[in-house]
Each structure stands twice: as structure tokens, then as C-alpha cells.
PDB file of C-alpha atoms in Angstrom:
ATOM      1  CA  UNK A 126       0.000   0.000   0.000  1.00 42.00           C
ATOM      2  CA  UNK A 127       1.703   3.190  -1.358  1.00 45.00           C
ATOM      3  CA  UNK A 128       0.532   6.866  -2.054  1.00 47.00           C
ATOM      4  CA  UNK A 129      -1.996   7.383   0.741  1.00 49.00           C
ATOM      5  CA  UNK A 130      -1.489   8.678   4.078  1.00 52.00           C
ATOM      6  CA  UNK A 131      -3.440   7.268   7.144  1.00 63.00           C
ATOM      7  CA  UNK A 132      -6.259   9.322   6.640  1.00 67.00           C
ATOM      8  CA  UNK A 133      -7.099   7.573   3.455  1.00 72.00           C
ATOM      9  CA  UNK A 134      -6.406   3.974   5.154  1.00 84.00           C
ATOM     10  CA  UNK A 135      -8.845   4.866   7.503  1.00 93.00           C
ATOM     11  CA  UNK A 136     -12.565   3.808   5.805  1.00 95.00           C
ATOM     12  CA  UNK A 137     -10.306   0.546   4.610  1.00 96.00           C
ATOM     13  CA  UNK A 138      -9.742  -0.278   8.016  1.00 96.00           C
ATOM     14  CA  UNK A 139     -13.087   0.785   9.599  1.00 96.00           C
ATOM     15  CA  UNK A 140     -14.269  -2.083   7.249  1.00 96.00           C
ATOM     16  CA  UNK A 141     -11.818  -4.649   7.643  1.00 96.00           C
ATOM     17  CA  UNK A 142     -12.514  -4.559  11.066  1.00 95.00           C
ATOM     18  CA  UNK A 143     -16.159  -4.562  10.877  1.00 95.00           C
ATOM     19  CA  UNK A 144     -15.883  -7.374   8.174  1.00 94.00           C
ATOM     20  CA  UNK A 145     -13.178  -9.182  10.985  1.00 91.00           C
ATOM     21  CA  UNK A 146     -14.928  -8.887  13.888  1.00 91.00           C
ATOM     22  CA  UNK A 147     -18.111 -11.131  12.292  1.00 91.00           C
ATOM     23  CA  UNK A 148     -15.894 -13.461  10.888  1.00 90.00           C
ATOM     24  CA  UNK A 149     -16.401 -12.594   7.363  1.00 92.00           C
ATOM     25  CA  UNK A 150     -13.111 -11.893   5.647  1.00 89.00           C
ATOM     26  CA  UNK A 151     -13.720 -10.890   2.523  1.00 94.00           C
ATOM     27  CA  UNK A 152     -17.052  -9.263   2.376  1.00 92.00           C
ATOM     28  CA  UNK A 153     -15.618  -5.824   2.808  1.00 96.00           C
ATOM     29  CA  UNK A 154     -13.508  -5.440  -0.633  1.00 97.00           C
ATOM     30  CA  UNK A 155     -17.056  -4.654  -2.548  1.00 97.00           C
ATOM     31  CA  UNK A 156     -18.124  -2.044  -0.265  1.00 96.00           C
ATOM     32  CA  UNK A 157     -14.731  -0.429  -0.273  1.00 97.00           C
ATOM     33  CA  UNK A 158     -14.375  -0.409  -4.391  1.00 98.00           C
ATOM     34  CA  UNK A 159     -18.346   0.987  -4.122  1.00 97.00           C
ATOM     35  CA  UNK A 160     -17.720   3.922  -1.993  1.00 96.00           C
ATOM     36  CA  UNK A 161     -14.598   4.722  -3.567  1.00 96.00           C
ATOM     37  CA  UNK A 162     -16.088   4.518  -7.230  1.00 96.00           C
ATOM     38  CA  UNK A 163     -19.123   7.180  -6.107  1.00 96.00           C
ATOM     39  CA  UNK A 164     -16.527   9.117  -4.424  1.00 94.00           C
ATOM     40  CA  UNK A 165     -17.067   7.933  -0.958  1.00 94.00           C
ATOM     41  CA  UNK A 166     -14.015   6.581   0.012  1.00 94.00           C
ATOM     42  CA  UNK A 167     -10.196   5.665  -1.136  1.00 94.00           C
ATOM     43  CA  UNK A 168      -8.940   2.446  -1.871  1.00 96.00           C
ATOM     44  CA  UNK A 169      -5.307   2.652  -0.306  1.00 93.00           C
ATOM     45  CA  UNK A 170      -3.917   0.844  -2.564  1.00 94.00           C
ATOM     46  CA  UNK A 171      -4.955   2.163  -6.424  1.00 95.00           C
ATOM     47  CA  UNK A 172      -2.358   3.968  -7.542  1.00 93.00           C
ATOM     48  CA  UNK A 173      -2.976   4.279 -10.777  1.00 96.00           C
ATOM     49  CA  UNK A 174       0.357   2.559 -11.513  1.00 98.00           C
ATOM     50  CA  UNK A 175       2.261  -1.072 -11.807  1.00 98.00           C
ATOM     51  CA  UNK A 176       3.768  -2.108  -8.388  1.00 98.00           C
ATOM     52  CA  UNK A 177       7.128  -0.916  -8.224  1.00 97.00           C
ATOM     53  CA  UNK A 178       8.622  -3.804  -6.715  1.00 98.00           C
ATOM     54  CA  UNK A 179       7.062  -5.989  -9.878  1.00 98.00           C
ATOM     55  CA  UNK A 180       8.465  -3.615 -11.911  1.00 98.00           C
ATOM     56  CA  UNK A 181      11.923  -4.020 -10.376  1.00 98.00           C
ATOM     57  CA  UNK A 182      11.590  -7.763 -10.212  1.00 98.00           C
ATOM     58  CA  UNK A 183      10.512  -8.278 -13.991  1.00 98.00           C
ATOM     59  CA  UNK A 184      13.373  -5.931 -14.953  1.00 98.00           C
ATOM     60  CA  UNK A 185      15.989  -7.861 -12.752  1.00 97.00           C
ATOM     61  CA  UNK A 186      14.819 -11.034 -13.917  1.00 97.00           C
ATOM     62  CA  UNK A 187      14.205 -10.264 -17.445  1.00 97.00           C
ATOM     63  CA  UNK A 188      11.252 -12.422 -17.089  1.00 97.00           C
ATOM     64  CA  UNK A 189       8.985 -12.793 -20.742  1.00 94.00           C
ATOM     65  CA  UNK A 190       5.901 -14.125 -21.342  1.00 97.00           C
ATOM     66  CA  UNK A 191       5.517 -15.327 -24.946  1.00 97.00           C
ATOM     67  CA  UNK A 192       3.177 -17.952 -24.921  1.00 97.00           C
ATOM     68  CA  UNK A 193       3.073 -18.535 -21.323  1.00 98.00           C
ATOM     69  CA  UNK A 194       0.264 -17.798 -19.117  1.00 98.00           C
ATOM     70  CA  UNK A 195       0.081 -15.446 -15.938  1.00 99.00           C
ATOM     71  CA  UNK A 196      -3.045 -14.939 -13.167  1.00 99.00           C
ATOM     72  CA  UNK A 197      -2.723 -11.932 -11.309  1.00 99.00           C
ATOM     73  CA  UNK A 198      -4.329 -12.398  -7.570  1.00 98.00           C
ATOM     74  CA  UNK A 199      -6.717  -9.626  -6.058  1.00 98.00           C
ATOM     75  CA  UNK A 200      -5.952  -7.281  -9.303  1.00 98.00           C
ATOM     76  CA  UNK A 201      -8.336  -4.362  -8.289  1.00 98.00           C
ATOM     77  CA  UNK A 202      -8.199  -1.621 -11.000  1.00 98.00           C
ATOM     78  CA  UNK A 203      -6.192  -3.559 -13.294  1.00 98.00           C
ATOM     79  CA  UNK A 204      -2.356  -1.805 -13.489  1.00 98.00           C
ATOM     80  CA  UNK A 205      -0.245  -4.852 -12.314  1.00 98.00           C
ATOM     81  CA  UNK A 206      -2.341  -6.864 -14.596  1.00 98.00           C
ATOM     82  CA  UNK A 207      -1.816  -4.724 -17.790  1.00 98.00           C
ATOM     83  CA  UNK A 208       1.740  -4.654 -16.828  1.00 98.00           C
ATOM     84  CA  UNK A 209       1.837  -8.629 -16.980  1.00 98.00           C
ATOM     85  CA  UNK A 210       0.247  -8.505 -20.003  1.00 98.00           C
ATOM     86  CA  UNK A 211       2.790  -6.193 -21.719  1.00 98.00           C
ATOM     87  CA  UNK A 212       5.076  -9.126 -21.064  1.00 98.00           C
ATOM     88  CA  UNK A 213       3.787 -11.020 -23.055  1.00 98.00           C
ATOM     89  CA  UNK A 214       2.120 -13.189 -20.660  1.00 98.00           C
ATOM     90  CA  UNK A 215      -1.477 -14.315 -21.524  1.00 98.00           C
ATOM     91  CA  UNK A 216      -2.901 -12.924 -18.641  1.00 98.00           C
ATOM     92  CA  UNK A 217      -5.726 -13.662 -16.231  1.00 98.00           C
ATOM     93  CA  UNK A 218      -6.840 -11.128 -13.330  1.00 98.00           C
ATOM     94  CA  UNK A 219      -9.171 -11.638 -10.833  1.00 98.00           C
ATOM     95  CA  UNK A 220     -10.928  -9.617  -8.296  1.00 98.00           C
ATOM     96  CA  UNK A 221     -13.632 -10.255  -5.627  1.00 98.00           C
ATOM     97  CA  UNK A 222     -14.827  -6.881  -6.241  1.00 98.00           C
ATOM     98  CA  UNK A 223     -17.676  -6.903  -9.369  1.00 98.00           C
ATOM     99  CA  UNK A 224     -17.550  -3.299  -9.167  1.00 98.00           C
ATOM    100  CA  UNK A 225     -13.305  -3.169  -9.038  1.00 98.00           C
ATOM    101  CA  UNK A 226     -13.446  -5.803 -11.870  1.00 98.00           C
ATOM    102  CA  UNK A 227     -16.041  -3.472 -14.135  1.00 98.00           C
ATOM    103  CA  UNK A 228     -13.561  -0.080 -13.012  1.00 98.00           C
ATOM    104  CA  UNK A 229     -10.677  -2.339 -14.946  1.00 98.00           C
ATOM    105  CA  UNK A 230     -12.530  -3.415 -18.077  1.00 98.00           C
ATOM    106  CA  UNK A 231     -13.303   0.224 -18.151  1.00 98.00           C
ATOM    107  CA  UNK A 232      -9.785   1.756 -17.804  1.00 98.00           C
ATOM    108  CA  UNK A 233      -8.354  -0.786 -20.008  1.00 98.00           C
ATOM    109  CA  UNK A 234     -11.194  -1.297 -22.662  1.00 98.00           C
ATOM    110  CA  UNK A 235      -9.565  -3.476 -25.854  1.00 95.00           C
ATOM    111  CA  UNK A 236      -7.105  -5.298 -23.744  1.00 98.00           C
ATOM    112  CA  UNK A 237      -6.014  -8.678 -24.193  1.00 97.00           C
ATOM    113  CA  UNK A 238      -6.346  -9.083 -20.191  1.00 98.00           C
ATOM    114  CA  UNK A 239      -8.871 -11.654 -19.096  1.00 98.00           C
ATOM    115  CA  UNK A 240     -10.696  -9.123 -16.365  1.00 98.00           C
ATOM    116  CA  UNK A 241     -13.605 -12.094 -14.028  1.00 98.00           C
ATOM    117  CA  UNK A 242     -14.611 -11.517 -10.361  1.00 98.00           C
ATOM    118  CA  UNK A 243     -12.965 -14.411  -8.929  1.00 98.00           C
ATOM    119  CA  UNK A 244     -12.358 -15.603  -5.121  1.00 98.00           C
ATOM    120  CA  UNK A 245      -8.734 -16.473  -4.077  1.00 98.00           C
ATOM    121  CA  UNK A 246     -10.241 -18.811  -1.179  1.00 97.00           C
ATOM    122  CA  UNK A 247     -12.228 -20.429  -3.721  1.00 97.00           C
ATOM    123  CA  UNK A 248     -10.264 -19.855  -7.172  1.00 98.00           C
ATOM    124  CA  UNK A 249     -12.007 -21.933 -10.415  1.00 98.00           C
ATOM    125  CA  UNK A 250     -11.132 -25.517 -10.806  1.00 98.00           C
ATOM    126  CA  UNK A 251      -9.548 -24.610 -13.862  1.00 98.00           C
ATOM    127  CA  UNK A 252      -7.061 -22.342 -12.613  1.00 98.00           C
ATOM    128  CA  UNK A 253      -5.295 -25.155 -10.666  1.00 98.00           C
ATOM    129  CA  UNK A 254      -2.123 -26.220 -12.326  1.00 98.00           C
ATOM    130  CA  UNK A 255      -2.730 -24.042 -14.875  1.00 98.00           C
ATOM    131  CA  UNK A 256       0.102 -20.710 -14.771  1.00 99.00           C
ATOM    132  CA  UNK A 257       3.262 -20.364 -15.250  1.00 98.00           C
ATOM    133  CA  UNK A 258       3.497 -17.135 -13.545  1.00 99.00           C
ATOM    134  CA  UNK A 259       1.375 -16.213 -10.523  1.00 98.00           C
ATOM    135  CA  UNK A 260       1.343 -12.781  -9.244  1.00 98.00           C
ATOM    136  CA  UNK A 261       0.035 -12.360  -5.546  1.00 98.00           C
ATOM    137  CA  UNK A 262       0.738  -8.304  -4.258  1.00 98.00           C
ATOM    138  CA  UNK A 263      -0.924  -7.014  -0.963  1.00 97.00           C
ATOM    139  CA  UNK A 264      -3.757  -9.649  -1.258  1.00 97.00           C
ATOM    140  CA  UNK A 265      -3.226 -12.252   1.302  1.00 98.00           C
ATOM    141  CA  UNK A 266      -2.084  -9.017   4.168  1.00 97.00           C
ATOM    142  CA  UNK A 267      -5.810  -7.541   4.090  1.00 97.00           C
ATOM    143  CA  UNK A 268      -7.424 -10.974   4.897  1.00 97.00           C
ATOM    144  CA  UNK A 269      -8.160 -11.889   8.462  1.00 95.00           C
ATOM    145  CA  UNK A 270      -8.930 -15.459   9.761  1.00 94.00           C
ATOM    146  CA  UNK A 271     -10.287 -18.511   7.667  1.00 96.00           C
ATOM    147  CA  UNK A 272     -10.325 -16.497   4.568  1.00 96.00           C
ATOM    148  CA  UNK A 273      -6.204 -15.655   4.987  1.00 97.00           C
ATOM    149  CA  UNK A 274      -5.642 -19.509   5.796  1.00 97.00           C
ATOM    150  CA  UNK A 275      -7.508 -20.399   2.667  1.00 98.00           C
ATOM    151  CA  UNK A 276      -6.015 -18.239   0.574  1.00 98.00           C
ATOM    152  CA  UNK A 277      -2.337 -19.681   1.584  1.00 98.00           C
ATOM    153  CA  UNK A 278      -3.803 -22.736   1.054  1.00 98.00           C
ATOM    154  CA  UNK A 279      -4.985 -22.161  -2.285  1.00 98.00           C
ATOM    155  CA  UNK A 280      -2.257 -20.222  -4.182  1.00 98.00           C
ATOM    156  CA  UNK A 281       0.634 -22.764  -4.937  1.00 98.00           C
ATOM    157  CA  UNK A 282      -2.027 -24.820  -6.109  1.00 98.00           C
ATOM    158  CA  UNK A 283      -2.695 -22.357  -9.538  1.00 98.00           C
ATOM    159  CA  UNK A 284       1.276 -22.476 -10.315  1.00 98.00           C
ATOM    160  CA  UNK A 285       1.510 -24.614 -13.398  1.00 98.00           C
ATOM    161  CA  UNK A 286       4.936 -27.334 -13.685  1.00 98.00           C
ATOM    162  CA  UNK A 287       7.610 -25.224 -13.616  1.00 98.00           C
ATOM    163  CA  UNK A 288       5.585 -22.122 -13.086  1.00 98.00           C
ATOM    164  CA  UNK A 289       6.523 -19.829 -10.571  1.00 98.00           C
ATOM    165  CA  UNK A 290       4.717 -17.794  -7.523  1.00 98.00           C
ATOM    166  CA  UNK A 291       5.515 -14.693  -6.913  1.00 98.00           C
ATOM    167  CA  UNK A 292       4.258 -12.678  -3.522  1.00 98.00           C
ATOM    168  CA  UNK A 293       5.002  -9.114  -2.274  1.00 98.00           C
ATOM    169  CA  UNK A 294       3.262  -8.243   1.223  1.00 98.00           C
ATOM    170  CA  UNK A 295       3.894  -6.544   4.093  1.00 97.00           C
ATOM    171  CA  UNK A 296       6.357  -8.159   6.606  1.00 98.00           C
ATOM    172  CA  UNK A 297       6.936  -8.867   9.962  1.00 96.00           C
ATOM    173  CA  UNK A 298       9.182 -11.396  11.937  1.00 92.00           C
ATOM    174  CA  UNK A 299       7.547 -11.518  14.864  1.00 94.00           C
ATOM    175  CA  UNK A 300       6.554 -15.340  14.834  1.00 94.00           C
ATOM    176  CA  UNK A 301       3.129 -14.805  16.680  1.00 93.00           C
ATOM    177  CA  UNK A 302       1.695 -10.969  16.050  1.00 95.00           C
ATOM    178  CA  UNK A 303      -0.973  -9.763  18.048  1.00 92.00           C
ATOM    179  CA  UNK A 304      -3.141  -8.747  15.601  1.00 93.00           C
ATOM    180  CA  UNK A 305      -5.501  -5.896  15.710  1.00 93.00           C
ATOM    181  CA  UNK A 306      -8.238  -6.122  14.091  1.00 91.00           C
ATOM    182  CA  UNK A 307      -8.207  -2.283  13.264  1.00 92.00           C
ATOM    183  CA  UNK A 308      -4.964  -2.264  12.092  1.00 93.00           C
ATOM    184  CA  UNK A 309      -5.209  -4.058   8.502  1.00 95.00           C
ATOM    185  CA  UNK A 310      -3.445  -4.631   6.727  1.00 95.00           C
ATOM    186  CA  UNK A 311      -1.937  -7.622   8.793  1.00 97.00           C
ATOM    187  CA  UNK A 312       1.964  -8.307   7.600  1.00 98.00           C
ATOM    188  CA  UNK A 313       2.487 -12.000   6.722  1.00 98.00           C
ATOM    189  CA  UNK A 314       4.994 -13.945   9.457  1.00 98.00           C
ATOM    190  CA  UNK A 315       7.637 -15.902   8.048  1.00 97.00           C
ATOM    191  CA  UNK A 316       5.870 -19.002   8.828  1.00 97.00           C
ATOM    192  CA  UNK A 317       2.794 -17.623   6.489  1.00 98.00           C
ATOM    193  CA  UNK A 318       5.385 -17.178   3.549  1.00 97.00           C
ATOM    194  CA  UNK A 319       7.292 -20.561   3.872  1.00 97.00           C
ATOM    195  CA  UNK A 320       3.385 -21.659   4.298  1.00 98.00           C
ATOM    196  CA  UNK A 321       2.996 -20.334   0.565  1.00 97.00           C
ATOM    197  CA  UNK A 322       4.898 -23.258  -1.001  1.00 97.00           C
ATOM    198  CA  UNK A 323       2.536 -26.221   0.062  1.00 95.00           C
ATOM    199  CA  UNK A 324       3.818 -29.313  -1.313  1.00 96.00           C
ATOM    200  CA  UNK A 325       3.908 -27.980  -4.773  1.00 98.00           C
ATOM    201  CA  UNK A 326       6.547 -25.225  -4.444  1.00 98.00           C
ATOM    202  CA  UNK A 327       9.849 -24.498  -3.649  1.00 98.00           C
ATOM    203  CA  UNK A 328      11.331 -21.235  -2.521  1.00 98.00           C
ATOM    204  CA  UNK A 329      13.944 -19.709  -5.425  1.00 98.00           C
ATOM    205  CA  UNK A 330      14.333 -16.173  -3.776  1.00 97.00           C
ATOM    206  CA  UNK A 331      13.258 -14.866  -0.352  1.00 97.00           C
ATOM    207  CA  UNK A 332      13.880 -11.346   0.614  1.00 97.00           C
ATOM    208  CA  UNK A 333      13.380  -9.337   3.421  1.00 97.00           C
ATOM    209  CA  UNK A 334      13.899  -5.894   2.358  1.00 97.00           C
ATOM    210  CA  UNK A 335      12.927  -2.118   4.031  1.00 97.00           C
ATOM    211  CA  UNK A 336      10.905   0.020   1.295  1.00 95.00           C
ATOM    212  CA  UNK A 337      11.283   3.302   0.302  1.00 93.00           C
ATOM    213  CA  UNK A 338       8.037   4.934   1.803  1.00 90.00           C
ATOM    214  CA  UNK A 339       7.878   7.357   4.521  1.00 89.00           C
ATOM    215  CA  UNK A 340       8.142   5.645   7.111  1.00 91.00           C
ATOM    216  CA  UNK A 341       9.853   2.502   5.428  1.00 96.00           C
ATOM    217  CA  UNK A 342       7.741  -0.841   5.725  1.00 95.00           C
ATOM    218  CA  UNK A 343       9.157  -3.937   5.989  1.00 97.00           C
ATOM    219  CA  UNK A 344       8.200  -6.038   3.432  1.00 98.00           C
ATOM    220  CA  UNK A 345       8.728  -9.709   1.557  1.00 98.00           C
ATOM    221  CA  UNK A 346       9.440 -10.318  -1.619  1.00 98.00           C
ATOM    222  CA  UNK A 347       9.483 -13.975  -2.639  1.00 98.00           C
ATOM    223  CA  UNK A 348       9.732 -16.052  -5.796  1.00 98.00           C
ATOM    224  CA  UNK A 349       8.762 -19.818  -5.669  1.00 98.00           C
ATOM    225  CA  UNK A 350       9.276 -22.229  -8.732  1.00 98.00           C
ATOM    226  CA  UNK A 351       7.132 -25.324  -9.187  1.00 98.00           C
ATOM    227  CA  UNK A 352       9.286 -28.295 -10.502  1.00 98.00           C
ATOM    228  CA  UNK A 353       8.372 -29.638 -13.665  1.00 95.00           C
TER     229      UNK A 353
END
């Protein structure tokens, strides 16, 4: 989450902690992406631009995606997604939001992007095995309870043979958090991260790195490859 100041996080985490505290951890995303699309509200985390740490990663990595396929995780208005895409990546993005979805097919009407309202705790049987590249930014950090579990659960399982996950969230190495819930987003634990892999994955490239916001968060970045 980049760009905003507290003051913007604010509805976000009034209903994250609503949504929380009844044990519903999803349920909040659509009212967020409907307040904020009839100017009600911010979503903390549109910023009208590609992640920068994808950016850097792609760029480092020299990653290209000519007939490959890539899913992006929890895309919201669409930027990382269209960024995949101009890799060359046959790309897939999915949001629990219908109105977050509709904002992307808007912004990005003709794109080759597959834009569907999708549910990472309950992702299509068809998505499983099926990409070579897997994109998960600042998804898994805003879920609380169950729905976080099942969304650990669930990713390694869309990475196709020799695919490869990749996840940038908000860190922390305390092993046990308390977590507030008022305080969203929730940084993953290292145990959360290594939990990413499953029995599918192995981890290529873990980092631990400080940001460049103000103040610095501490975040992960992590790359795991499915063997073939």
C-alpha cells in the first residue's frame, strides 16, 4: 500500500474490522471499491500505476511471457495486470470486487487481459495447475482469519509445472503478532510465507527488504518455482 497517508487507510480499516470482527473476511472489498467509485471513500492501494517492486523484479529477472500464461491475484483496477500482459504473458486477473473488476474493463477497454470476479479462497477448478506465472501483491495481508488460511492454502495450487509464484506483502518477523483487528493490513509472518509453497513449491528467492516509503515498511518479496 503506497501513495496514501493514514487518513485515506482509515474507511479501509473501519471495514476490515467490521468485516473481521463477524468473521467474514472478505465481504468488505465490494463495499470499499463501491464507496470509492461514487466518491465515498479511497482504496489505499490504487495507484494508478504497476507495483514498483514488480516492476523491479521483472526488470531484474528479465522475465517474458511469450506464450506462457500469468493470473494476477486480487488485481483491483487492473495496473499490475496490464503490466503482466505487456510481457507477453497471456494474462488472467481476478478480483472479488464486481464493481473493481467493471472499473478495470473500463480503464483498459480493448485489452487482451482476461478481467472475471474471482475468489482467491475459492479460485475456479480450472485455474489449478494451470500458470506459469502467478502474481500475488498485498492480497493475502488484508485478509483476516479462515479467509487468509484459505487463501495460503490455495495459491501454490494455480502455479503450473515449472511455473513460478511470486508474492510481495507486508512483513513482519515476529513469529506470533498480536493482531488488531483495526490495524489491517496484517503483515504475513515468516511461517505464512514458507506456508505459501505447500507441497507444490519451492522457494527460489526470499527477501526481506525495508521500502522506500515514509516511514519505510518492511516487506517480503518472494519467488517460488514449481518443478516440472
Amino acid at each position: 500500500m503506497t501513495g496514501h497517508d493514514d487518513t485515506d487507510r482509515l474507511r479501509a480499516r473501519t471495514l476490515a474490522a467490521e468485516s473481521a470482527q463477524l468473521g467474514d473476511g472478505t465481504g468488505w472489498f465490494e463495499r470499499l471499491y463501491d464507496e470509492a467509485a461514487r466518491g465515498e471513500a479511497v482504496v489505499p492501494w490504487a495507484d494508478g500505476e504497476p507495483n514498483p517492486h514488480l516492476v523491479a523484479w521483472a526488470q531484474t529477472t528479465g522475465v517474458h511471457g511469450a506464450g506462457r500464461r500469468a493470473l494476477v491475484v486480487g488485481c483491483g483496477l487492473g495496473d499490475d495486470a496490464e503490466y503482466v500482459a505487456g510481457l507477453g504473458f497471456d494474462t488472467v486477473a481476478f478480483d472479488i470486487s464486481a464493481t473493481a473488476i467493471r472499473q478495470a474493463r473500463e480503464r483498459f477497454a480493448g485489452s487482451p487481459t482476461e478481467y472475471v470476479v474471482g475468489d482467491i479462497t475459492a479460485p475456479q477448478p480450472s485455474w489449478r495447475d494451470a500458470f506459469d506465472l502467478v502474481v500475488e501483491i498485498y492480497t493475502v495481508q488484508p485478509l483476516w482469519g479462515e479467509a487468509r488460511a484459505a487463501a495460503i492454502r490455495q495459491l501454490p495450487t494455480l502455479v503450473a509445472p515449472g511455473g513460478t509464484l511470486l508474492v510481495i506483502a507486508r512483513a513482519t518477523e515476529e513469529t506470533d503478532p498480536a493482531r488488531d483487528p483495526a490495524e489491517m493490513p496484517w503483515a504475513l509472518t515468516r511461517a505464512e510465507l514458507d506456508a505459501l509453497s505447500g507441497d507444490l513449491l519451492e522457494p527460489f528467492d526470499v527477501r526481506l527488504f525495508w521500502d522506500d516509503e515514509d516511514p519505510p515498511r518492511q516487506r517480503w518479496q518472494a519467488e517460488f518455482h514449481r518443478p516440472t
